[in-house]
Structures are given as C-alpha cells and as structure tokens.
C-alpha cells in the first residue's frame, strides 16, 4: 500500500482558498493521478500536473477545522491499459464563475501501483 505526504497548497490554490473564505462558493471538482514525481520544492508554483494517467470526481468534501479539509475520490483500475505508479495526486477545485484550478498536490513517499 502506498504512502503519501500531506497535501501542499499551491500558490494558485492559496488565492482560491482566500476567495472562498471571503464568501465565493468553492466546488471541489477532481483529483488527478500522475505517474510523474514532483520535487517538493516545485509544488507551490505548479498550475497543472504532467503525466496524468487518471482523473476521478471528488465525491465528498468535509471541513474539520480552520485549516483542515478532507476530500475524497476513488480511482479504479477499470480501463487502465498499463500499470503505472501513482507518484503525484493533484486536487482541483473551481470558484463560482471561475475556471478549474490545481489547489493542492500530494506526493508519494511510497507510490501505489495502479
């Protein structure tokens, strides 16, 4: 079973979250799994992931505290033509009237194989 670092909010994600805190509706949209490892030092500047192998809809989002949100999605092996390692997971959301944004990124300590 894989192990992942905690999610790091991107600079673009910080802007989205700030607008949501001011009252703009935020919808958590997708998670995308990538086979490309991302260096921790480059996460804040990311606006998109490369090497996307799968996309899953976010099925649930819960706020637990002022600084903790849990989002859930399920990746299925159905339709996966070739095995790959899930090195990076991107969490995406969209403000009302805005475009989808890469809000946070999780990187693998030990990647899962799909």
Tab-separated table of N, CA and C in Angstrom:
chain	number	residue	atom	x	y	z
A	1	UNK	N	0.835	-1.178	0.000
A	1	UNK	CA	0.000	0.000	0.000
A	1	UNK	C	0.880	1.241	0.000
A	2	UNK	N	0.479	2.233	-0.782
A	2	UNK	CA	1.267	3.450	-0.907
A	2	UNK	C	1.171	4.340	0.316
A	3	UNK	N	2.135	5.244	0.402
A	3	UNK	CA	2.146	6.240	1.473
A	3	UNK	C	2.433	7.583	0.829
A	4	UNK	N	1.686	8.611	1.243
A	4	UNK	CA	1.792	9.925	0.608
A	4	UNK	C	2.033	11.013	1.650
A	5	UNK	N	2.788	12.026	1.241
A	5	UNK	CA	2.993	13.206	2.073
A	5	UNK	C	1.676	13.974	2.150
A	6	UNK	N	1.546	14.811	3.167
A	6	UNK	CA	0.367	15.669	3.272
A	6	UNK	C	0.275	16.601	2.078
A	7	UNK	N	-0.923	17.022	1.782
A	7	UNK	CA	-1.152	17.913	0.641
A	7	UNK	C	-0.494	19.269	0.885
A	8	UNK	N	0.126	19.796	-0.171
A	8	UNK	CA	0.725	21.132	-0.143
A	8	UNK	C	-0.120	22.021	-1.052
A	9	UNK	N	-0.574	23.140	-0.522
A	9	UNK	CA	-1.401	24.063	-1.287
A	9	UNK	C	-0.514	24.860	-2.239
A	10	UNK	N	-0.936	24.940	-3.496
A	10	UNK	CA	-0.197	25.709	-4.495
A	10	UNK	C	-0.451	27.205	-4.279
A	11	UNK	N	0.360	28.042	-4.906
A	11	UNK	CA	0.146	29.485	-4.821
A	11	UNK	C	-1.213	29.851	-5.402
A	12	UNK	N	-1.565	29.254	-6.540
A	12	UNK	CA	-2.888	29.497	-7.128
A	12	UNK	C	-3.982	29.009	-6.179
A	13	UNK	N	-3.741	27.890	-5.523
A	13	UNK	CA	-4.698	27.356	-4.560
A	13	UNK	C	-4.901	28.282	-3.377
A	14	UNK	N	-3.834	28.937	-2.927
A	14	UNK	CA	-3.957	29.898	-1.825
A	14	UNK	C	-4.908	31.023	-2.206
A	15	UNK	N	-4.812	31.481	-3.459
A	15	UNK	CA	-5.706	32.543	-3.943
A	15	UNK	C	-7.154	32.088	-3.977
A	16	UNK	N	-7.369	30.859	-4.440
A	16	UNK	CA	-8.727	30.306	-4.494
A	16	UNK	C	-9.300	30.172	-3.086
A	17	UNK	N	-8.512	29.639	-2.179
A	17	UNK	CA	-8.975	29.460	-0.803
A	17	UNK	C	-9.286	30.812	-0.158
A	18	UNK	N	-8.458	31.824	-0.414
A	18	UNK	CA	-8.702	33.157	0.139
A	18	UNK	C	-10.037	33.709	-0.363
A	19	UNK	N	-10.328	33.509	-1.643
A	19	UNK	CA	-11.607	33.983	-2.189
A	19	UNK	C	-12.775	33.209	-1.579
A	20	UNK	N	-12.582	31.914	-1.370
A	20	UNK	CA	-13.637	31.099	-0.758
A	20	UNK	C	-13.896	31.557	0.678
A	21	UNK	N	-12.855	31.917	1.398
A	21	UNK	CA	-13.023	32.403	2.768
A	21	UNK	C	-13.761	33.737	2.813
A	22	UNK	N	-13.678	34.498	1.706
A	22	UNK	CA	-14.406	35.773	1.620
A	22	UNK	C	-15.841	35.572	1.136
A	23	UNK	N	-16.219	34.309	0.890
A	23	UNK	CA	-17.613	34.036	0.570
A	23	UNK	C	-17.904	33.524	-0.824
A	24	UNK	N	-16.919	33.473	-1.709
A	24	UNK	CA	-17.148	32.924	-3.040
A	24	UNK	C	-17.262	31.412	-2.936
A	25	UNK	N	-18.281	30.833	-3.561
A	25	UNK	CA	-18.505	29.385	-3.465
A	25	UNK	C	-17.375	28.620	-4.153
A	26	UNK	N	-16.801	27.669	-3.435
A	26	UNK	CA	-15.752	26.792	-3.951
A	26	UNK	C	-16.327	25.392	-4.097
A	27	UNK	N	-16.181	24.827	-5.279
A	27	UNK	CA	-16.579	23.447	-5.532
A	27	UNK	C	-15.327	22.627	-5.771
A	28	UNK	N	-15.142	21.574	-4.977
A	28	UNK	CA	-14.030	20.646	-5.192
A	28	UNK	C	-14.437	19.768	-6.376
A	29	UNK	N	-13.609	19.698	-7.409
A	29	UNK	CA	-14.039	19.074	-8.663
A	29	UNK	C	-13.421	17.708	-8.938
A	30	UNK	N	-12.108	17.621	-8.981
A	30	UNK	CA	-11.429	16.412	-9.436
A	30	UNK	C	-10.155	16.152	-8.655
A	31	UNK	N	-9.724	14.897	-8.726
A	31	UNK	CA	-8.364	14.523	-8.362
A	31	UNK	C	-7.774	13.890	-9.614
A	32	UNK	N	-6.520	14.183	-9.851
A	32	UNK	CA	-5.826	13.604	-10.999
A	32	UNK	C	-4.573	12.906	-10.500
A	33	UNK	N	-4.390	11.660	-10.980
A	33	UNK	CA	-3.230	10.857	-10.605
A	33	UNK	C	-2.196	10.945	-11.718
A	34	UNK	N	-0.952	11.196	-11.336
A	34	UNK	CA	0.143	11.351	-12.293
A	34	UNK	C	1.245	10.334	-12.012
A	35	UNK	N	1.861	9.867	-13.076
A	35	UNK	CA	2.993	8.956	-12.958
A	35	UNK	C	4.323	9.703	-12.851
A	36	UNK	N	4.279	11.025	-12.830
A	36	UNK	CA	5.483	11.852	-12.764
A	36	UNK	C	5.700	12.324	-11.322
A	37	UNK	N	6.891	12.060	-10.804
A	37	UNK	CA	7.254	12.536	-9.461
A	37	UNK	C	7.550	14.033	-9.529
A	38	UNK	N	7.085	14.756	-8.528
A	38	UNK	CA	7.285	16.200	-8.457
A	38	UNK	C	8.149	16.501	-7.238
A	39	UNK	N	9.150	17.340	-7.423
A	39	UNK	CA	10.006	17.740	-6.301
A	39	UNK	C	9.217	18.638	-5.354
A	40	UNK	N	9.375	18.424	-4.067
A	40	UNK	CA	8.667	19.214	-3.061
A	40	UNK	C	8.917	20.705	-3.249
A	41	UNK	N	10.114	21.065	-3.668
A	41	UNK	CA	10.468	22.475	-3.823
A	41	UNK	C	9.708	23.160	-4.958
A	42	UNK	N	9.118	22.386	-5.875
A	42	UNK	CA	8.415	22.981	-7.009
A	42	UNK	C	6.906	22.980	-6.901
A	43	UNK	N	6.374	22.420	-5.833
A	43	UNK	CA	4.914	22.258	-5.732
A	43	UNK	C	4.176	23.595	-5.705
A	44	UNK	N	4.634	24.548	-4.909
A	44	UNK	CA	3.898	25.821	-4.759
A	44	UNK	C	3.634	26.493	-6.101
A	45	UNK	N	4.564	26.403	-7.039
A	45	UNK	CA	4.444	27.094	-8.321
A	45	UNK	C	3.616	26.345	-9.356
A	46	UNK	N	3.239	25.102	-9.075
A	46	UNK	CA	2.507	24.317	-10.070
A	46	UNK	C	1.121	24.890	-10.349
A	47	UNK	N	0.741	24.855	-11.623
A	47	UNK	CA	-0.614	25.214	-12.034
A	47	UNK	C	-1.287	24.042	-12.740
A	48	UNK	N	-0.522	23.010	-13.052
A	48	UNK	CA	-1.045	21.801	-13.693
A	48	UNK	C	-0.054	20.674	-13.440
A	49	UNK	N	-0.530	19.446	-13.566
A	49	UNK	CA	0.340	18.276	-13.476
A	49	UNK	C	0.622	17.750	-14.873
A	50	UNK	N	1.762	17.099	-15.028
A	50	UNK	CA	2.060	16.393	-16.266
A	50	UNK	C	1.950	14.902	-15.990
A	51	UNK	N	1.886	14.114	-17.033
A	51	UNK	CA	1.841	12.668	-16.874
A	51	UNK	C	0.559	12.168	-16.229
A	52	UNK	N	-0.547	12.859	-16.445
A	52	UNK	CA	-1.809	12.446	-15.841
A	52	UNK	C	-2.259	11.130	-16.461
A	53	UNK	N	-2.481	10.162	-15.589
A	53	UNK	CA	-2.907	8.830	-16.016
A	53	UNK	C	-4.407	8.626	-15.813
A	54	UNK	N	-4.968	9.235	-14.771
A	54	UNK	CA	-6.371	9.056	-14.439
A	54	UNK	C	-6.941	10.317	-13.804
A	55	UNK	N	-8.249	10.460	-13.959
A	55	UNK	CA	-8.992	11.538	-13.324
A	55	UNK	C	-10.187	10.934	-12.617
A	56	UNK	N	-10.461	11.407	-11.395
A	56	UNK	CA	-11.614	10.928	-10.621
A	56	UNK	C	-12.366	12.127	-10.062
A	57	UNK	N	-13.683	12.046	-10.070
A	57	UNK	CA	-14.502	13.097	-9.478
A	57	UNK	C	-14.367	13.062	-7.963
A	58	UNK	N	-14.359	14.229	-7.347
A	58	UNK	CA	-14.377	14.303	-5.893
A	58	UNK	C	-15.805	14.014	-5.451
A	59	UNK	N	-15.939	13.041	-4.587
A	59	UNK	CA	-17.261	12.584	-4.163
A	59	UNK	C	-17.694	13.154	-2.828
A	60	UNK	N	-16.746	13.689	-2.047
A	60	UNK	CA	-17.093	14.217	-0.737
A	60	UNK	C	-16.027	15.212	-0.301
A	61	UNK	N	-16.440	16.246	0.384
A	61	UNK	CA	-15.513	17.214	0.970
A	61	UNK	C	-16.063	17.625	2.326
A	62	UNK	N	-15.217	17.540	3.353
A	62	UNK	CA	-15.628	17.885	4.709
A	62	UNK	C	-14.610	18.818	5.331
A	63	UNK	N	-15.095	19.865	6.007
A	63	UNK	CA	-14.227	20.800	6.720
A	63	UNK	C	-14.173	20.347	8.171
A	64	UNK	N	-12.949	20.121	8.674
A	64	UNK	CA	-12.765	19.649	10.045
A	64	UNK	C	-12.298	20.730	11.002
A	65	UNK	N	-11.631	21.747	10.476
A	65	UNK	CA	-11.173	22.847	11.320
A	65	UNK	C	-10.826	24.015	10.411
A	66	UNK	N	-10.297	25.074	11.004
A	66	UNK	CA	-9.934	26.246	10.212
A	66	UNK	C	-8.865	25.951	9.160
A	67	UNK	N	-8.098	24.885	9.358
A	67	UNK	CA	-7.019	24.593	8.420
A	67	UNK	C	-7.007	23.146	7.928
A	68	UNK	N	-8.129	22.427	8.080
A	68	UNK	CA	-8.162	21.035	7.647
A	68	UNK	C	-9.445	20.738	6.876
A	69	UNK	N	-9.244	20.303	5.638
A	69	UNK	CA	-10.345	19.860	4.781
A	69	UNK	C	-9.992	18.469	4.292
A	70	UNK	N	-10.963	17.583	4.287
A	70	UNK	CA	-10.754	16.238	3.730
A	70	UNK	C	-11.599	16.118	2.480
A	71	UNK	N	-10.956	15.757	1.367
A	71	UNK	CA	-11.676	15.500	0.125
A	71	UNK	C	-11.470	14.042	-0.257
A	72	UNK	N	-12.490	13.441	-0.856
A	72	UNK	CA	-12.436	12.022	-1.199
A	72	UNK	C	-12.739	11.811	-2.675
A	73	UNK	N	-12.019	10.880	-3.262
A	73	UNK	CA	-12.249	10.440	-4.637
A	73	UNK	C	-11.793	8.993	-4.711
A	74	UNK	N	-12.277	8.289	-5.721
A	74	UNK	CA	-11.889	6.891	-5.865
A	74	UNK	C	-11.348	6.653	-7.269
A	75	UNK	N	-10.118	6.172	-7.312
A	75	UNK	CA	-9.509	5.767	-8.575
A	75	UNK	C	-9.733	4.275	-8.740
A	76	UNK	N	-10.187	3.877	-9.904
A	76	UNK	CA	-10.448	2.469	-10.197
A	76	UNK	C	-9.441	1.973	-11.231
A	77	UNK	N	-9.098	0.700	-11.149
A	77	UNK	CA	-8.196	0.124	-12.151
A	77	UNK	C	-8.931	-0.214	-13.449
A	78	UNK	N	-10.241	-0.089	-13.424
A	78	UNK	CA	-11.029	-0.378	-14.624
A	78	UNK	C	-10.629	0.581	-15.746
A	79	UNK	N	-10.304	0.019	-16.888
A	79	UNK	CA	-9.926	0.824	-18.040
A	79	UNK	C	-8.461	1.217	-18.092
A	80	UNK	N	-7.681	0.831	-17.105
A	80	UNK	CA	-6.246	1.139	-17.119
A	80	UNK	C	-5.554	0.099	-17.994
A	81	UNK	N	-4.958	0.560	-19.088
A	81	UNK	CA	-4.360	-0.350	-20.068
A	81	UNK	C	-2.999	-0.881	-19.626
A	82	UNK	N	-2.231	-0.069	-18.921
A	82	UNK	CA	-0.893	-0.473	-18.478
A	82	UNK	C	-0.672	0.002	-17.049
A	83	UNK	N	-0.018	-0.829	-16.261
A	83	UNK	CA	0.254	-0.484	-14.869
A	83	UNK	C	1.134	0.767	-14.795
A	84	UNK	N	0.917	1.568	-13.767
A	84	UNK	CA	1.756	2.741	-13.531
A	84	UNK	C	1.823	2.998	-12.036
A	85	UNK	N	2.809	3.772	-11.618
A	85	UNK	CA	2.954	4.166	-10.216
A	85	UNK	C	2.316	5.541	-10.022
A	86	UNK	N	1.483	5.662	-8.997
A	86	UNK	CA	0.869	6.946	-8.677
A	86	UNK	C	1.887	7.744	-7.861
A	87	UNK	N	2.624	8.595	-8.557
A	87	UNK	CA	3.680	9.393	-7.923
A	87	UNK	C	3.147	10.681	-7.313
A	88	UNK	N	2.113	11.248	-7.954
A	88	UNK	CA	1.598	12.554	-7.554
A	88	UNK	C	0.084	12.563	-7.720
A	89	UNK	N	-0.603	13.202	-6.793
A	89	UNK	CA	-2.053	13.380	-6.904
A	89	UNK	C	-2.342	14.869	-6.783
A	90	UNK	N	-3.074	15.389	-7.753
A	90	UNK	CA	-3.487	16.786	-7.735
A	90	UNK	C	-4.933	16.898	-7.314
A	91	UNK	N	-5.237	17.900	-6.500
A	91	UNK	CA	-6.594	18.156	-6.033
A	91	UNK	C	-7.038	19.475	-6.659
A	92	UNK	N	-8.157	19.425	-7.377
A	92	UNK	CA	-8.628	20.567	-8.153
A	92	UNK	C	-9.964	21.075	-7.628
A	93	UNK	N	-10.182	22.370	-7.788
A	93	UNK	CA	-11.446	22.981	-7.408
A	93	UNK	C	-11.747	24.147	-8.322
A	94	UNK	N	-12.953	24.683	-8.163
A	94	UNK	CA	-13.399	25.766	-9.036
A	94	UNK	C	-14.258	26.733	-8.239
A	95	UNK	N	-13.927	28.010	-8.342
A	95	UNK	CA	-14.751	29.042	-7.734
A	95	UNK	C	-15.943	29.315	-8.641
A	96	UNK	N	-17.058	29.746	-8.065
A	96	UNK	CA	-18.232	30.092	-8.856
A	96	UNK	C	-17.835	31.103	-9.932
A	97	UNK	N	-18.121	30.782	-11.173
A	97	UNK	CA	-17.799	31.672	-12.283
A	97	UNK	C	-16.352	31.622	-12.731
A	98	UNK	N	-15.543	30.769	-12.107
A	98	UNK	CA	-14.123	30.704	-12.440
A	98	UNK	C	-13.765	29.422	-13.163
A	99	UNK	N	-12.495	29.249	-13.405
A	99	UNK	CA	-12.018	28.039	-14.074
A	99	UNK	C	-11.425	27.077	-13.042
A	100	UNK	N	-11.330	25.822	-13.428
A	100	UNK	CA	-10.784	24.809	-12.533
A	100	UNK	C	-9.314	25.118	-12.247
A	101	UNK	N	-8.917	24.961	-10.979
A	101	UNK	CA	-7.580	25.320	-10.522
A	101	UNK	C	-6.969	24.161	-9.745
A	102	UNK	N	-5.669	23.934	-9.945
A	102	UNK	CA	-4.923	22.977	-9.131
A	102	UNK	C	-4.713	23.627	-7.766
A	103	UNK	N	-5.408	23.108	-6.755
A	103	UNK	CA	-5.376	23.730	-5.436
A	103	UNK	C	-4.280	23.141	-4.557
A	104	UNK	N	-4.111	21.828	-4.604
A	104	UNK	CA	-3.124	21.192	-3.737
A	104	UNK	C	-2.550	19.955	-4.412
A	105	UNK	N	-1.381	19.544	-3.936
A	105	UNK	CA	-0.661	18.412	-4.524
A	105	UNK	C	-0.138	17.510	-3.402
A	106	UNK	N	-0.314	16.210	-3.588
A	106	UNK	CA	0.257	15.209	-2.675
A	106	UNK	C	1.304	14.418	-3.460
A	107	UNK	N	2.444	14.179	-2.849
A	107	UNK	CA	3.498	13.406	-3.486
A	107	UNK	C	3.716	12.093	-2.744
A	108	UNK	N	4.175	11.108	-3.470
A	108	UNK	CA	4.350	9.765	-2.888
A	108	UNK	C	5.650	9.669	-2.104
A	109	UNK	N	5.561	9.072	-0.931
A	109	UNK	CA	6.719	8.577	-0.214
A	109	UNK	C	6.987	7.181	-0.781
A	110	UNK	N	5.933	6.386	-0.831
A	110	UNK	CA	5.928	5.067	-1.465
A	110	UNK	C	4.708	5.036	-2.389
A	111	UNK	N	4.900	5.092	-3.724
A	111	UNK	CA	3.744	5.177	-4.617
A	111	UNK	C	2.955	3.877	-4.688
A	112	UNK	N	1.636	4.038	-4.868
A	112	UNK	CA	0.762	2.892	-5.166
A	112	UNK	C	0.954	2.529	-6.628
A	113	UNK	N	0.758	1.244	-6.941
A	113	UNK	CA	0.740	0.829	-8.338
A	113	UNK	C	-0.703	0.643	-8.754
A	114	UNK	N	-1.038	1.228	-9.876
A	114	UNK	CA	-2.391	1.081	-10.426
A	114	UNK	C	-2.288	0.210	-11.653
